[in-house]
Amino acid sequence: MKNKLEVFSARLRALRKEKNMTQRQMGDLMGITERNYQRWEGGEVNASGTALVFLGDYFDVSTDYLLGRTDNREINR
């Protein structure tokens, strides 16, 4: 069973690829370095709460989905 950081990393990578974005483009979009973004996708570090909200909004998924707490992508609004 994957841990939550591995789930987050895999989902983040898949969502980025669905949008045909590079890691560099995501870093630029978020105002962070490409390397910092790579660390999230590589499962090396956690993203901040603010970054999670940004990513959820950008990819139109819930933060619970990003974090592996649910397999439902929908945002409860």
PDB file of N, CA, C and O in Angstrom:
ATOM      1  N   MET A   1       0.840  -1.187   0.000  1.00  0.00           N
ATOM      2  CA  MET A   1       0.000   0.000   0.000  1.00  0.00           C
ATOM      3  C   MET A   1       0.888   1.254   0.000  1.00  0.00           C
ATOM      4  O   MET A   1       1.849   1.340   0.740  1.00  0.00           O
ATOM      5  N   LYS A   2       0.533   2.193  -0.846  1.00  0.00           N
ATOM      6  CA  LYS A   2       1.305   3.416  -0.936  1.00  0.00           C
ATOM      7  C   LYS A   2       1.015   4.329   0.247  1.00  0.00           C
ATOM      8  O   LYS A   2      -0.106   4.390   0.730  1.00  0.00           O
ATOM      9  N   ASN A   3       2.040   5.048   0.683  1.00  0.00           N
ATOM     10  CA  ASN A   3       1.794   6.051   1.720  1.00  0.00           C
ATOM     11  C   ASN A   3       1.219   7.304   1.063  1.00  0.00           C
ATOM     12  O   ASN A   3       1.205   7.441  -0.159  1.00  0.00           O
ATOM     13  N   LYS A   4       0.739   8.213   1.863  1.00  0.00           N
ATOM     14  CA  LYS A   4       0.040   9.396   1.346  1.00  0.00           C
ATOM     15  C   LYS A   4       0.941  10.281   0.481  1.00  0.00           C
ATOM     16  O   LYS A   4       0.485  10.867  -0.493  1.00  0.00           O
ATOM     17  N   LEU A   5       2.208  10.383   0.805  1.00  0.00           N
ATOM     18  CA  LEU A   5       3.109  11.207   0.005  1.00  0.00           C
ATOM     19  C   LEU A   5       3.305  10.591  -1.381  1.00  0.00           C
ATOM     20  O   LEU A   5       3.356  11.313  -2.383  1.00  0.00           O
ATOM     21  N   GLU A   6       3.366   9.271  -1.452  1.00  0.00           N
ATOM     22  CA  GLU A   6       3.496   8.599  -2.745  1.00  0.00           C
ATOM     23  C   GLU A   6       2.239   8.799  -3.588  1.00  0.00           C
ATOM     24  O   GLU A   6       2.321   9.000  -4.802  1.00  0.00           O
ATOM     25  N   VAL A   7       1.079   8.746  -2.945  1.00  0.00           N
ATOM     26  CA  VAL A   7      -0.184   8.969  -3.656  1.00  0.00           C
ATOM     27  C   VAL A   7      -0.229  10.397  -4.182  1.00  0.00           C
ATOM     28  O   VAL A   7      -0.564  10.636  -5.348  1.00  0.00           O
ATOM     29  N   PHE A   8       0.104  11.364  -3.332  1.00  0.00           N
ATOM     30  CA  PHE A   8       0.131  12.764  -3.748  1.00  0.00           C
ATOM     31  C   PHE A   8       1.059  12.946  -4.945  1.00  0.00           C
ATOM     32  O   PHE A   8       0.690  13.574  -5.942  1.00  0.00           O
ATOM     33  N   SER A   9       2.251  12.405  -4.871  1.00  0.00           N
ATOM     34  CA  SER A   9       3.231  12.544  -5.948  1.00  0.00           C
ATOM     35  C   SER A   9       2.707  11.967  -7.262  1.00  0.00           C
ATOM     36  O   SER A   9       2.815  12.602  -8.313  1.00  0.00           O
ATOM     37  N   ALA A  10       2.144  10.776  -7.195  1.00  0.00           N
ATOM     38  CA  ALA A  10       1.633  10.123  -8.402  1.00  0.00           C
ATOM     39  C   ALA A  10       0.453  10.890  -8.998  1.00  0.00           C
ATOM     40  O   ALA A  10       0.365  11.056 -10.222  1.00  0.00           O
ATOM     41  N   ARG A  11      -0.434  11.360  -8.142  1.00  0.00           N
ATOM     42  CA  ARG A  11      -1.589  12.104  -8.648  1.00  0.00           C
ATOM     43  C   ARG A  11      -1.177  13.443  -9.224  1.00  0.00           C
ATOM     44  O   ARG A  11      -1.695  13.872 -10.259  1.00  0.00           O
ATOM     45  N   LEU A  12      -0.247  14.102  -8.582  1.00  0.00           N
ATOM     46  CA  LEU A  12       0.228  15.384  -9.077  1.00  0.00           C
ATOM     47  C   LEU A  12       0.862  15.215 -10.456  1.00  0.00           C
ATOM     48  O   LEU A  12       0.583  15.981 -11.383  1.00  0.00           O
ATOM     49  N   ARG A  13       1.679  14.195 -10.621  1.00  0.00           N
ATOM     50  CA  ARG A  13       2.331  13.926 -11.901  1.00  0.00           C
ATOM     51  C   ARG A  13       1.284  13.630 -12.982  1.00  0.00           C
ATOM     52  O   ARG A  13       1.338  14.182 -14.086  1.00  0.00           O
ATOM     53  N   ALA A  14       0.310  12.792 -12.656  1.00  0.00           N
ATOM     54  CA  ALA A  14      -0.726  12.426 -13.633  1.00  0.00           C
ATOM     55  C   ALA A  14      -1.560  13.637 -14.040  1.00  0.00           C
ATOM     56  O   ALA A  14      -1.851  13.826 -15.229  1.00  0.00           O
ATOM     57  N   LEU A  15      -1.926  14.468 -13.079  1.00  0.00           N
ATOM     58  CA  LEU A  15      -2.726  15.651 -13.382  1.00  0.00           C
ATOM     59  C   LEU A  15      -1.940  16.635 -14.248  1.00  0.00           C
ATOM     60  O   LEU A  15      -2.492  17.233 -15.187  1.00  0.00           O
ATOM     61  N   ARG A  16      -0.669  16.800 -13.944  1.00  0.00           N
ATOM     62  CA  ARG A  16       0.171  17.695 -14.760  1.00  0.00           C
ATOM     63  C   ARG A  16       0.237  17.198 -16.193  1.00  0.00           C
ATOM     64  O   ARG A  16       0.084  17.960 -17.149  1.00  0.00           O
ATOM     65  N   LYS A  17       0.424  15.905 -16.361  1.00  0.00           N
ATOM     66  CA  LYS A  17       0.524  15.333 -17.703  1.00  0.00           C
ATOM     67  C   LYS A  17      -0.802  15.443 -18.453  1.00  0.00           C
ATOM     68  O   LYS A  17      -0.804  15.637 -19.668  1.00  0.00           O
ATOM     69  N   GLU A  18      -1.914  15.329 -17.740  1.00  0.00           N
ATOM     70  CA  GLU A  18      -3.227  15.503 -18.376  1.00  0.00           C
ATOM     71  C   GLU A  18      -3.366  16.891 -18.984  1.00  0.00           C
ATOM     72  O   GLU A  18      -4.041  17.076 -19.987  1.00  0.00           O
ATOM     73  N   LYS A  19      -2.722  17.872 -18.367  1.00  0.00           N
ATOM     74  CA  LYS A  19      -2.764  19.264 -18.854  1.00  0.00           C
ATOM     75  C   LYS A  19      -1.631  19.556 -19.841  1.00  0.00           C
ATOM     76  O   LYS A  19      -1.496  20.678 -20.315  1.00  0.00           O
ATOM     77  N   ASN A  20      -0.815  18.540 -20.139  1.00  0.00           N
ATOM     78  CA  ASN A  20       0.324  18.701 -21.046  1.00  0.00           C
ATOM     79  C   ASN A  20       1.261  19.820 -20.591  1.00  0.00           C
ATOM     80  O   ASN A  20       1.740  20.613 -21.400  1.00  0.00           O
ATOM     81  N   MET A  21       1.515  19.852 -19.295  1.00  0.00           N
ATOM     82  CA  MET A  21       2.412  20.849 -18.714  1.00  0.00           C
ATOM     83  C   MET A  21       3.728  20.173 -18.336  1.00  0.00           C
ATOM     84  O   MET A  21       3.739  19.011 -17.945  1.00  0.00           O
ATOM     85  N   THR A  22       4.816  20.935 -18.425  1.00  0.00           N
ATOM     86  CA  THR A  22       6.104  20.441 -17.948  1.00  0.00           C
ATOM     87  C   THR A  22       6.260  20.837 -16.478  1.00  0.00           C
ATOM     88  O   THR A  22       5.531  21.692 -15.972  1.00  0.00           O
ATOM     89  N   GLN A  23       7.226  20.227 -15.830  1.00  0.00           N
ATOM     90  CA  GLN A  23       7.516  20.603 -14.451  1.00  0.00           C
ATOM     91  C   GLN A  23       7.971  22.059 -14.388  1.00  0.00           C
ATOM     92  O   GLN A  23       7.615  22.780 -13.463  1.00  0.00           O
ATOM     93  N   ARG A  24       8.713  22.488 -15.357  1.00  0.00           N
ATOM     94  CA  ARG A  24       9.175  23.880 -15.390  1.00  0.00           C
ATOM     95  C   ARG A  24       7.978  24.827 -15.525  1.00  0.00           C
ATOM     96  O   ARG A  24       7.906  25.840 -14.830  1.00  0.00           O
ATOM     97  N   GLN A  25       7.037  24.498 -16.396  1.00  0.00           N
ATOM     98  CA  GLN A  25       5.854  25.338 -16.566  1.00  0.00           C
ATOM     99  C   GLN A  25       5.042  25.410 -15.273  1.00  0.00           C
ATOM    100  O   GLN A  25       4.531  26.472 -14.919  1.00  0.00           O
ATOM    101  N   MET A  26       4.933  24.284 -14.578  1.00  0.00           N
ATOM    102  CA  MET A  26       4.190  24.286 -13.311  1.00  0.00           C
ATOM    103  C   MET A  26       4.910  25.146 -12.280  1.00  0.00           C
ATOM    104  O   MET A  26       4.274  25.912 -11.553  1.00  0.00           O
ATOM    105  N   GLY A  27       6.222  25.032 -12.210  1.00  0.00           N
ATOM    106  CA  GLY A  27       6.982  25.860 -11.288  1.00  0.00           C
ATOM    107  C   GLY A  27       6.797  27.341 -11.591  1.00  0.00           C
ATOM    108  O   GLY A  27       6.548  28.143 -10.684  1.00  0.00           O
ATOM    109  N   ASP A  28       6.881  27.690 -12.874  1.00  0.00           N
ATOM    110  CA  ASP A  28       6.692  29.083 -13.277  1.00  0.00           C
ATOM    111  C   ASP A  28       5.287  29.567 -12.914  1.00  0.00           C
ATOM    112  O   ASP A  28       5.127  30.681 -12.410  1.00  0.00           O
ATOM    113  N   LEU A  29       4.292  28.750 -13.170  1.00  0.00           N
ATOM    114  CA  LEU A  29       2.903  29.095 -12.864  1.00  0.00           C
ATOM    115  C   LEU A  29       2.716  29.374 -11.377  1.00  0.00           C
ATOM    116  O   LEU A  29       1.997  30.287 -10.984  1.00  0.00           O
ATOM    117  N   MET A  30       3.417  28.604 -10.553  1.00  0.00           N
ATOM    118  CA  MET A  30       3.262  28.705  -9.106  1.00  0.00           C
ATOM    119  C   MET A  30       4.260  29.658  -8.453  1.00  0.00           C
ATOM    120  O   MET A  30       4.184  29.908  -7.254  1.00  0.00           O
ATOM    121  N   GLY A  31       5.195  30.171  -9.227  1.00  0.00           N
ATOM    122  CA  GLY A  31       6.185  31.081  -8.665  1.00  0.00           C
ATOM    123  C   GLY A  31       7.228  30.385  -7.816  1.00  0.00           C
ATOM    124  O   GLY A  31       7.755  30.955  -6.856  1.00  0.00           O
ATOM    125  N   ILE A  32       7.520  29.128  -8.161  1.00  0.00           N
ATOM    126  CA  ILE A  32       8.543  28.357  -7.449  1.00  0.00           C
ATOM    127  C   ILE A  32       9.539  27.825  -8.473  1.00  0.00           C
ATOM    128  O   ILE A  32       9.290  27.873  -9.676  1.00  0.00           O
ATOM    129  N   THR A  33      10.638  27.278  -8.006  1.00  0.00           N
ATOM    130  CA  THR A  33      11.619  26.720  -8.927  1.00  0.00           C
ATOM    131  C   THR A  33      11.144  25.377  -9.468  1.00  0.00           C
ATOM    132  O   THR A  33      10.336  24.680  -8.843  1.00  0.00           O
ATOM    133  N   GLU A  34      11.651  25.040 -10.625  1.00  0.00           N
ATOM    134  CA  GLU A  34      11.358  23.734 -11.208  1.00  0.00           C
ATOM    135  C   GLU A  34      11.786  22.630 -10.243  1.00  0.00           C
ATOM    136  O   GLU A  34      11.081  21.639 -10.056  1.00  0.00           O
ATOM    137  N   ARG A  35      12.933  22.804  -9.616  1.00  0.00           N
ATOM    138  CA  ARG A  35      13.446  21.787  -8.682  1.00  0.00           C
ATOM    139  C   ARG A  35      12.515  21.600  -7.494  1.00  0.00           C
ATOM    140  O   ARG A  35      12.302  20.477  -7.048  1.00  0.00           O
ATOM    141  N   ASN A  36      11.969  22.684  -6.975  1.00  0.00           N
ATOM    142  CA  ASN A  36      11.044  22.549  -5.857  1.00  0.00           C
ATOM    143  C   ASN A  36       9.812  21.757  -6.293  1.00  0.00           C
ATOM    144  O   ASN A  36       9.348  20.877  -5.569  1.00  0.00           O
ATOM    145  N   TYR A  37       9.304  22.057  -7.468  1.00  0.00           N
ATOM    146  CA  TYR A  37       8.157  21.310  -7.977  1.00  0.00           C
ATOM    147  C   TYR A  37       8.533  19.832  -8.169  1.00  0.00           C
ATOM    148  O   TYR A  37       7.758  18.940  -7.818  1.00  0.00           O
ATOM    149  N   GLN A  38       9.712  19.574  -8.696  1.00  0.00           N
ATOM    150  CA  GLN A  38      10.173  18.197  -8.886  1.00  0.00           C
ATOM    151  C   GLN A  38      10.202  17.437  -7.563  1.00  0.00           C
ATOM    152  O   GLN A  38       9.911  16.236  -7.525  1.00  0.00           O
ATOM    153  N   ARG A  39      10.551  18.122  -6.495  1.00  0.00           N
ATOM    154  CA  ARG A  39      10.589  17.470  -5.174  1.00  0.00           C
ATOM    155  C   ARG A  39       9.199  17.005  -4.750  1.00  0.00           C
ATOM    156  O   ARG A  39       9.055  15.985  -4.097  1.00  0.00           O
ATOM    157  N   TRP A  40       8.171  17.769  -5.101  1.00  0.00           N
ATOM    158  CA  TRP A  40       6.799  17.333  -4.794  1.00  0.00           C
ATOM    159  C   TRP A  40       6.465  16.075  -5.583  1.00  0.00           C
ATOM    160  O   TRP A  40       5.972  15.109  -5.026  1.00  0.00           O
ATOM    161  N   GLU A  41       6.726  16.109  -6.890  1.00  0.00           N
ATOM    162  CA  GLU A  41       6.414  14.943  -7.726  1.00  0.00           C
ATOM    163  C   GLU A  41       7.291  13.746  -7.382  1.00  0.00           C
ATOM    164  O   GLU A  41       6.887  12.609  -7.597  1.00  0.00           O
ATOM    165  N   GLY A  42       8.465  14.003  -6.873  1.00  0.00           N
ATOM    166  CA  GLY A  42       9.368  12.912  -6.505  1.00  0.00           C
ATOM    167  C   GLY A  42       9.101  12.338  -5.130  1.00  0.00           C
ATOM    168  O   GLY A  42       9.739  11.381  -4.707  1.00  0.00           O
ATOM    169  N   GLY A  43       8.147  12.931  -4.407  1.00  0.00           N
ATOM    170  CA  GLY A  43       7.822  12.436  -3.081  1.00  0.00           C
ATOM    171  C   GLY A  43       8.862  12.781  -2.034  1.00  0.00           C
ATOM    172  O   GLY A  43       8.930  12.152  -0.986  1.00  0.00           O
ATOM    173  N   GLU A  44       9.672  13.800  -2.310  1.00  0.00           N
ATOM    174  CA  GLU A  44      10.729  14.180  -1.375  1.00  0.00           C
ATOM    175  C   GLU A  44      10.230  15.119  -0.279  1.00  0.00           C
ATOM    176  O   GLU A  44      10.749  15.090   0.830  1.00  0.00           O
ATOM    177  N   VAL A  45       9.270  15.974  -0.622  1.00  0.00           N
ATOM    178  CA  VAL A  45       8.748  16.947   0.339  1.00  0.00           C
ATOM    179  C   VAL A  45       7.251  17.122   0.150  1.00  0.00           C
ATOM    180  O   VAL A  45       6.701  16.837  -0.912  1.00  0.00           O
ATOM    181  N   ASN A  46       6.606  17.610   1.195  1.00  0.00           N
ATOM    182  CA  ASN A  46       5.183  17.929   1.137  1.00  0.00           C
ATOM    183  C   ASN A  46       4.986  19.339   0.612  1.00  0.00           C
ATOM    184  O   ASN A  46       5.813  20.222   0.849  1.00  0.00           O
ATOM    185  N   ALA A  47       3.874  19.548  -0.048  1.00  0.00           N
ATOM    186  CA  ALA A  47       3.485  20.897  -0.472  1.00  0.00           C
ATOM    187  C   ALA A  47       2.784  21.580   0.699  1.00  0.00           C
ATOM    188  O   ALA A  47       2.164  20.926   1.538  1.00  0.00           O
ATOM    189  N   SER A  48       2.863  22.891   0.737  1.00  0.00           N
ATOM    190  CA  SER A  48       2.178  23.648   1.790  1.00  0.00           C
ATOM    191  C   SER A  48       0.673  23.613   1.561  1.00  0.00           C
ATOM    192  O   SER A  48       0.198  23.279   0.466  1.00  0.00           O
ATOM    193  N   GLY A  49      -0.058  23.984   2.570  1.00  0.00           N
ATOM    194  CA  GLY A  49      -1.512  24.056   2.454  1.00  0.00           C
ATOM    195  C   GLY A  49      -1.937  25.020   1.363  1.00  0.00           C
ATOM    196  O   GLY A  49      -2.857  24.725   0.582  1.00  0.00           O
ATOM    197  N   THR A  50      -1.268  26.149   1.279  1.00  0.00           N
ATOM    198  CA  THR A  50      -1.579  27.137   0.247  1.00  0.00           C
ATOM    199  C   THR A  50      -1.329  26.560  -1.144  1.00  0.00           C
ATOM    200  O   THR A  50      -2.127  26.763  -2.061  1.00  0.00           O
ATOM    201  N   ALA A  51      -0.234  25.840  -1.296  1.00  0.00           N
ATOM    202  CA  ALA A  51       0.077  25.215  -2.579  1.00  0.00           C
ATOM    203  C   ALA A  51      -0.956  24.149  -2.925  1.00  0.00           C
ATOM    204  O   ALA A  51      -1.364  24.019  -4.087  1.00  0.00           O
ATOM    205  N   LEU A  52      -1.403  23.377  -1.935  1.00  0.00           N
ATOM    206  CA  LEU A  52      -2.417  22.358  -2.186  1.00  0.00           C
ATOM    207  C   LEU A  52      -3.715  22.975  -2.695  1.00  0.00           C
ATOM    208  O   LEU A  52      -4.338  22.455  -3.626  1.00  0.00           O
ATOM    209  N   VAL A  53      -4.117  24.076  -2.097  1.00  0.00           N
ATOM    210  CA  VAL A  53      -5.339  24.753  -2.538  1.00  0.00           C
ATOM    211  C   VAL A  53      -5.163  25.247  -3.973  1.00  0.00           C
ATOM    212  O   VAL A  53      -6.050  25.078  -4.817  1.00  0.00           O
ATOM    213  N   PHE A  54      -4.007  25.843  -4.276  1.00  0.00           N
ATOM    214  CA  PHE A  54      -3.736  26.306  -5.637  1.00  0.00           C
ATOM    215  C   PHE A  54      -3.814  25.147  -6.622  1.00  0.00           C
ATOM    216  O   PHE A  54      -4.444  25.245  -7.676  1.00  0.00           O
ATOM    217  N   LEU A  55      -3.150  24.038  -6.293  1.00  0.00           N
ATOM    218  CA  LEU A  55      -3.139  22.877  -7.186  1.00  0.00           C
ATOM    219  C   LEU A  55      -4.532  22.300  -7.378  1.00  0.00           C
ATOM    220  O   LEU A  55      -4.920  21.951  -8.496  1.00  0.00           O
ATOM    221  N   GLY A  56      -5.282  22.201  -6.296  1.00  0.00           N
ATOM    222  CA  GLY A  56      -6.652  21.707  -6.406  1.00  0.00           C
ATOM    223  C   GLY A  56      -7.486  22.579  -7.318  1.00  0.00           C
ATOM    224  O   GLY A  56      -8.222  22.078  -8.184  1.00  0.00           O
ATOM    225  N   ASP A  57      -7.376  23.887  -7.148  1.00  0.00           N
ATOM    226  CA  ASP A  57      -8.119  24.819  -7.999  1.00  0.00           C
ATOM    227  C   ASP A  57      -7.657  24.730  -9.453  1.00  0.00           C
ATOM    228  O   ASP A  57      -8.473  24.700 -10.372  1.00  0.00           O
ATOM    229  N   TYR A  58      -6.361  24.669  -9.668  1.00  0.00           N
ATOM    230  CA  TYR A  58      -5.822  24.630 -11.025  1.00  0.00           C
ATOM    231  C   TYR A  58      -6.258  23.359 -11.762  1.00  0.00           C
ATOM    232  O   TYR A  58      -6.655  23.406 -12.927  1.00  0.00           O
ATOM    233  N   PHE A  59      -6.185  22.227 -11.072  1.00  0.00           N
ATOM    234  CA  PHE A  59      -6.536  20.953 -11.698  1.00  0.00           C
ATOM    235  C   PHE A  59      -8.018  20.608 -11.539  1.00  0.00           C
ATOM    236  O   PHE A  59      -8.468  19.583 -12.039  1.00  0.00           O
ATOM    237  N   ASP A  60      -8.768  21.461 -10.838  1.00  0.00           N
ATOM    238  CA  ASP A  60     -10.194  21.270 -10.598  1.00  0.00           C
ATOM    239  C   ASP A  60     -10.477  19.930  -9.904  1.00  0.00           C
ATOM    240  O   ASP A  60     -11.341  19.157 -10.321  1.00  0.00           O
ATOM    241  N   VAL A  61      -9.687  19.664  -8.867  1.00  0.00           N
ATOM    242  CA  VAL A  61      -9.879  18.476  -8.039  1.00  0.00           C
ATOM    243  C   VAL A  61      -9.857  18.905  -6.574  1.00  0.00           C
ATOM    244  O   VAL A  61      -9.378  19.980  -6.242  1.00  0.00           O
ATOM    245  N   SER A  62     -10.366  18.049  -5.714  1.00  0.00           N
ATOM    246  CA  SER A  62     -10.341  18.367  -4.286  1.00  0.00           C
ATOM    247  C   SER A  62      -8.942  18.133  -3.710  1.00  0.00           C
ATOM    248  O   SER A  62      -8.166  17.318  -4.225  1.00  0.00           O
ATOM    249  N   THR A  63      -8.649  18.834  -2.654  1.00  0.00           N
ATOM    250  CA  THR A  63      -7.374  18.597  -1.977  1.00  0.00           C
ATOM    251  C   THR A  63      -7.364  17.199  -1.357  1.00  0.00           C
ATOM    252  O   THR A  63      -6.313  16.575  -1.276  1.00  0.00           O
ATOM    253  N   ASP A  64      -8.522  16.713  -0.945  1.00  0.00           N
ATOM    254  CA  ASP A  64      -8.586  15.341  -0.434  1.00  0.00           C
ATOM    255  C   ASP A  64      -8.176  14.338  -1.510  1.00  0.00           C
ATOM    256  O   ASP A  64      -7.509  13.345  -1.227  1.00  0.00           O
ATOM    257  N   TYR A  65      -8.558  14.597  -2.759  1.00  0.00           N
ATOM    258  CA  TYR A  65      -8.134  13.734  -3.856  1.00  0.00           C
ATOM    259  C   TYR A  65      -6.616  13.810  -4.016  1.00  0.00           C
ATOM    260  O   TYR A  65      -5.953  12.773  -4.124  1.00  0.00           O
ATOM    261  N   LEU A  66      -6.074  15.014  -4.040  1.00  0.00           N
ATOM    262  CA  LEU A  66      -4.619  15.175  -4.178  1.00  0.00           C
ATOM    263  C   LEU A  66      -3.865  14.425  -3.085  1.00  0.00           C
ATOM    264  O   LEU A  66      -2.824  13.831  -3.342  1.00  0.00           O
ATOM    265  N   LEU A  67      -4.408  14.464  -1.879  1.00  0.00           N
ATOM    266  CA  LEU A  67      -3.732  13.863  -0.736  1.00  0.00           C
ATOM    267  C   LEU A  67      -4.011  12.369  -0.565  1.00  0.00           C
ATOM    268  O   LEU A  67      -3.489  11.736   0.343  1.00  0.00           O
ATOM    269  N   GLY A  68      -4.832  11.808  -1.430  1.00  0.00           N
ATOM    270  CA  GLY A  68      -5.121  10.376  -1.359  1.00  0.00           C
ATOM    271  C   GLY A  68      -6.142   9.997  -0.312  1.00  0.00           C
ATOM    272  O   GLY A  68      -6.261   8.838   0.052  1.00  0.00           O
ATOM    273  N   ARG A  69      -6.909  10.973   0.169  1.00  0.00           N
ATOM    274  CA  ARG A  69      -7.937  10.686   1.174  1.00  0.00           C
ATOM    275  C   ARG A  69      -9.223  10.189   0.546  1.00  0.00           C
ATOM    276  O   ARG A  69     -10.082   9.645   1.228  1.00  0.00           O
ATOM    277  N   THR A  70      -9.366  10.389  -0.776  1.00  0.00           N
ATOM    278  CA  THR A  70     -10.516   9.903  -1.524  1.00  0.00           C
ATOM    279  C   THR A  70     -10.087   9.682  -2.963  1.00  0.00           C
ATOM    280  O   THR A  70      -9.102  10.273  -3.423  1.00  0.00           O
ATOM    281  N   ASP A  71     -10.827   8.838  -3.651  1.00  0.00           N
ATOM    282  CA  ASP A  71     -10.585   8.637  -5.077  1.00  0.00           C
ATOM    283  C   ASP A  71     -11.534   9.489  -5.914  1.00  0.00           C
ATOM    284  O   ASP A  71     -11.483   9.455  -7.139  1.00  0.00           O
ATOM    285  N   ASN A  72     -12.383  10.258  -5.253  1.00  0.00           N
ATOM    286  CA  ASN A  72     -13.338  11.137  -5.909  1.00  0.00           C
ATOM    287  C   ASN A  72     -12.659  12.479  -6.191  1.00  0.00           C
ATOM    288  O   ASN A  72     -12.254  13.169  -5.271  1.00  0.00           O
ATOM    289  N   ARG A  73     -12.590  12.848  -7.468  1.00  0.00           N
ATOM    290  CA  ARG A  73     -11.931  14.100  -7.845  1.00  0.00           C
ATOM    291  C   ARG A  73     -12.769  15.335  -7.545  1.00  0.00           C
ATOM    292  O   ARG A  73     -12.231  16.429  -7.489  1.00  0.00           O
ATOM    293  N   GLU A  74     -14.071  15.157  -7.396  1.00  0.00           N
ATOM    294  CA  GLU A  74     -14.980  16.298  -7.281  1.00  0.00           C
ATOM    295  C   GLU A  74     -14.718  17.130  -6.034  1.00  0.00           C
ATOM    296  O   GLU A  74     -14.415  16.614  -4.965  1.00  0.00           O
ATOM    297  N   ILE A  75     -14.894  18.440  -6.217  1.00  0.00           N
ATOM    298  CA  ILE A  75     -14.752  19.378  -5.125  1.00  0.00           C
ATOM    299  C   ILE A  75     -16.113  19.600  -4.515  1.00  0.00           C
ATOM    300  O   ILE A  75     -17.085  19.832  -5.230  1.00  0.00           O
ATOM    301  N   ASN A  76     -16.212  19.526  -3.202  1.00  0.00           N
ATOM    302  CA  ASN A  76     -17.478  19.821  -2.523  1.00  0.00           C
ATOM    303  C   ASN A  76     -17.610  21.326  -2.396  1.00  0.00           C
ATOM    304  O   ASN A  76     -16.859  21.963  -1.682  1.00  0.00           O
ATOM    305  N   ARG A  77     -18.569  21.867  -3.112  1.00  0.00           N
ATOM    306  CA  ARG A  77     -18.755  23.336  -3.080  1.00  0.00           C
ATOM    307  C   ARG A  77     -20.093  23.666  -2.509  1.00  0.00           C
ATOM    308  O   ARG A  77     -21.035  23.033  -2.568  1.00  0.00           O
TER     309      ARG A  77
END
